PDB file of C-alpha atoms in Angstrom:
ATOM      1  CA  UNK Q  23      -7.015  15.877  14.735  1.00 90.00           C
ATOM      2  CA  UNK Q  24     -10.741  15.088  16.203  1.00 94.00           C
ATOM      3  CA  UNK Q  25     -13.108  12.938  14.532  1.00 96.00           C
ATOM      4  CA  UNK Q  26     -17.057  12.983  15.307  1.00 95.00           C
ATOM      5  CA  UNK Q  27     -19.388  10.843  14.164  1.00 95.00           C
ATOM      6  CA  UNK Q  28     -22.981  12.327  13.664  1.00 95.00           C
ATOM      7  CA  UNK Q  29     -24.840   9.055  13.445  1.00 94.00           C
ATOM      8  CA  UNK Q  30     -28.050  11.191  12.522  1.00 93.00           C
ATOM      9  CA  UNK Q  31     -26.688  12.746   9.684  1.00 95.00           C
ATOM     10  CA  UNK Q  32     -24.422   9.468   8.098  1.00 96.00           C
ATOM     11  CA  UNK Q  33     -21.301  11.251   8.448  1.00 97.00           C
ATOM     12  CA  UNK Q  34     -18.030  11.158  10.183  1.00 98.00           C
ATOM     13  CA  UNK Q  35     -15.728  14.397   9.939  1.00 97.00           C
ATOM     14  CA  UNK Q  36     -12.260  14.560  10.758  1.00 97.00           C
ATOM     15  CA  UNK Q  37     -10.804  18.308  11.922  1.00 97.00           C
ATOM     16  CA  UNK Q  38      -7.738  20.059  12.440  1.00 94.00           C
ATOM     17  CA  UNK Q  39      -8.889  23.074  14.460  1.00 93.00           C
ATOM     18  CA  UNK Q  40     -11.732  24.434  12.927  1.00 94.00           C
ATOM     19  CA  UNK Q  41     -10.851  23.194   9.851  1.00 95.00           C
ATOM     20  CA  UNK Q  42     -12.544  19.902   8.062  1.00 96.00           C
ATOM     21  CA  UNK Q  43      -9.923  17.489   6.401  1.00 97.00           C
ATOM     22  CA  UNK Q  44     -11.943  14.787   5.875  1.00 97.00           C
ATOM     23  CA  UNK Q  45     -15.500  13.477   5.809  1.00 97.00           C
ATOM     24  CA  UNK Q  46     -16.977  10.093   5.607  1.00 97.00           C
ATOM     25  CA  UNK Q  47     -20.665   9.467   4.298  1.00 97.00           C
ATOM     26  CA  UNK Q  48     -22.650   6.165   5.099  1.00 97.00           C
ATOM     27  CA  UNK Q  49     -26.521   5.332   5.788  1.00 96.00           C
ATOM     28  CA  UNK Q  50     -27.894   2.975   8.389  1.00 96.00           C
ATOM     29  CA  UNK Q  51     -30.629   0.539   7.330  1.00 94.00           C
ATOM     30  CA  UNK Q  52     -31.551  -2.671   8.985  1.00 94.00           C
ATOM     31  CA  UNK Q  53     -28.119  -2.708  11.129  1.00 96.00           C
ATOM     32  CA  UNK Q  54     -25.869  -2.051   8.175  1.00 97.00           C
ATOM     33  CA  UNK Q  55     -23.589   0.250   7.623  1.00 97.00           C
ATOM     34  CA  UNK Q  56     -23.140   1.246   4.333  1.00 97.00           C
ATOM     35  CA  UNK Q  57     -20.101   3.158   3.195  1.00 96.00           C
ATOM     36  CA  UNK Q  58     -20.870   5.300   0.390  1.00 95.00           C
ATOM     37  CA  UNK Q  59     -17.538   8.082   0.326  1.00 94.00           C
ATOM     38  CA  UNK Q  60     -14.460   8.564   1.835  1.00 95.00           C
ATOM     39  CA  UNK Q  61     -13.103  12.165   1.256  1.00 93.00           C
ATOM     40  CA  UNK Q  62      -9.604  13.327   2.311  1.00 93.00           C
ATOM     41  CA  UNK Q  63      -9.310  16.793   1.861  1.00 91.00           C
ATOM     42  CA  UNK Q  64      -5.324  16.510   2.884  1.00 88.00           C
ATOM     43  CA  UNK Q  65      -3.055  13.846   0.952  1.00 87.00           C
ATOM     44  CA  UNK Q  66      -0.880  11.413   2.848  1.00 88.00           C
ATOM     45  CA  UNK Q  67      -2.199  12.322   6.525  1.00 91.00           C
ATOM     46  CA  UNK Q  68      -3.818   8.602   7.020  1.00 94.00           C
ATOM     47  CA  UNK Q  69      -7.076  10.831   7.400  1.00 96.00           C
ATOM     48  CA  UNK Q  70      -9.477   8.569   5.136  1.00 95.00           C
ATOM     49  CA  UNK Q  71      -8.091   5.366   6.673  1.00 95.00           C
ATOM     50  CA  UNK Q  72      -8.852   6.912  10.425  1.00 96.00           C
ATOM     51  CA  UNK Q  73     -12.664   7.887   8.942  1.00 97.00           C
ATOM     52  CA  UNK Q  74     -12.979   4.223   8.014  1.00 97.00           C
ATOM     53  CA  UNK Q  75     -12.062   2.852  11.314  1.00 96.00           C
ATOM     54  CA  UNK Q  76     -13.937   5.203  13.549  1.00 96.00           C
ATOM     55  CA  UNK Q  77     -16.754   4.131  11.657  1.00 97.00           C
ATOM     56  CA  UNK Q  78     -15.791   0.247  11.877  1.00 97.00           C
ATOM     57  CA  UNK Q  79     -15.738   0.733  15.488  1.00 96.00           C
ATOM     58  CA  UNK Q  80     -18.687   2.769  15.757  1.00 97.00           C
ATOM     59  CA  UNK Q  81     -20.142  -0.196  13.733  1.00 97.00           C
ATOM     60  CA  UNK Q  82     -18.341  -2.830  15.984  1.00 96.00           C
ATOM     61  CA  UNK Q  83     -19.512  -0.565  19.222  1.00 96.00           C
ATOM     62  CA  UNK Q  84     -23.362  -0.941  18.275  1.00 96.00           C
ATOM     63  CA  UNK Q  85     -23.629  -4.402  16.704  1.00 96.00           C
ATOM     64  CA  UNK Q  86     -23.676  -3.205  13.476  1.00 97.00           C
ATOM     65  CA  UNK Q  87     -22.601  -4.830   9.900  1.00 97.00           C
ATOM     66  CA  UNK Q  88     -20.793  -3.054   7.253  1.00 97.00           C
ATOM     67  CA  UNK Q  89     -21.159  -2.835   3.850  1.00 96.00           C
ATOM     68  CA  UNK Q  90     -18.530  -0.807   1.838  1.00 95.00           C
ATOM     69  CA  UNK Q  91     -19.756   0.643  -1.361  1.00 94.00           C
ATOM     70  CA  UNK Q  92     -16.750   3.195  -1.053  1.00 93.00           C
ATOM     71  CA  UNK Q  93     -13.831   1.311  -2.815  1.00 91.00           C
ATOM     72  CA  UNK Q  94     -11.156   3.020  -0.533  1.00 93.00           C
ATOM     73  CA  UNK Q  95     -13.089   2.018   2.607  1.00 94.00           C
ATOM     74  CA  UNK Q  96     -13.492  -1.488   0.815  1.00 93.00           C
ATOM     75  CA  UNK Q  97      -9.818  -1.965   0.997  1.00 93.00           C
ATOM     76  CA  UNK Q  98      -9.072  -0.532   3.827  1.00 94.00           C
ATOM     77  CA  UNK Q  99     -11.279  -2.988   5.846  1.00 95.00           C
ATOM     78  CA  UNK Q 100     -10.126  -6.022   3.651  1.00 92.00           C
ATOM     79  CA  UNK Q 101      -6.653  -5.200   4.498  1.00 93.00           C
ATOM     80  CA  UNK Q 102      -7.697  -5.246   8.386  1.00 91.00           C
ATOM     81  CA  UNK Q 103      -8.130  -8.789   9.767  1.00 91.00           C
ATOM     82  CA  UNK Q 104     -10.279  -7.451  12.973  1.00 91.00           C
ATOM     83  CA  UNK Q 105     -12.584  -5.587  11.115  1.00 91.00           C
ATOM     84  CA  UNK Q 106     -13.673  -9.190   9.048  1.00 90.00           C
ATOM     85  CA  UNK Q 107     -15.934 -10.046  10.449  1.00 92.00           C
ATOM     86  CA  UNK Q 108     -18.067  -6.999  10.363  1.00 95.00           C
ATOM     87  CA  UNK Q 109     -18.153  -7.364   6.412  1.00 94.00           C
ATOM     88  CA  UNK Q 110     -21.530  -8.049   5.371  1.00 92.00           C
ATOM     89  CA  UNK Q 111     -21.838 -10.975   3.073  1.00 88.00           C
ATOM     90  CA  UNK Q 112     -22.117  -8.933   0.127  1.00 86.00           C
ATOM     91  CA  UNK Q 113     -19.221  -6.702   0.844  1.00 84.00           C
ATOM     92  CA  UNK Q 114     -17.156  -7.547  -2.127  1.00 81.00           C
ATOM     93  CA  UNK Q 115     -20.683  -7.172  -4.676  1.00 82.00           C
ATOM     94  CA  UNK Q 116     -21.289  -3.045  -5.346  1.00 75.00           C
ATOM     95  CA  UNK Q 117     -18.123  -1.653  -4.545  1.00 80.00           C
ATOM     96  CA  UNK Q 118     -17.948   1.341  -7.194  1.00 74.00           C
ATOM     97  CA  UNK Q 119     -17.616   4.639  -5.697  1.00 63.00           C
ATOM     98  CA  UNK Q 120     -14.572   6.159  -7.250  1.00 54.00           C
ATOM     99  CA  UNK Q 121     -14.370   9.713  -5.801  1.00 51.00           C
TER     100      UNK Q 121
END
């Protein structure tokens, strides 16, 4: 699997060959991240939870903080204790994307 992350489009894609499995969508805006979907296109390949932490480290990379709006990327990076302090203040407020 490959993942790329095009920044200028608020997306990170995840690929078996030439084939898309997953895609992530966020926006940037005053050095925050913010989550909006996590799509898996292929059930219980860990593909959504890889999209989430590319984008934490992208995030982590450029100084950036996160706030999850996606609920699955919500948990994902309350579950990960490195990834804390990246959470915006507000993480927990908004989270309703249900996709």
């Amino acid at each position: 699997m490959t993942i790329q992350i095009k920044v200028n489009e608020g997306r990170v894609e995840a690929f078996e060959g030439n084939e898309e499995v997953g895609r992530l969508e966020f926006t940037l805006e005053n050095s925050v991240m913010k989550i909006e979907h996590t799509m898996s296109y292929q059930e219980g390949k860990g593909i959504g939870r890889k999209l989430v932490m590319e984008a934490a480290e992208y995030a982590k990379d450029n100084g950036l903080k996160i706030k999850p709006v996606c609920s699955f990327a919500h948990a994902v990076l309350r579950r990960n204790e490195a990834y804390q302090n990246l959470l915006t203040e507000d993480a927990d407020e908004g989270v309703s994307c249900r996709l």
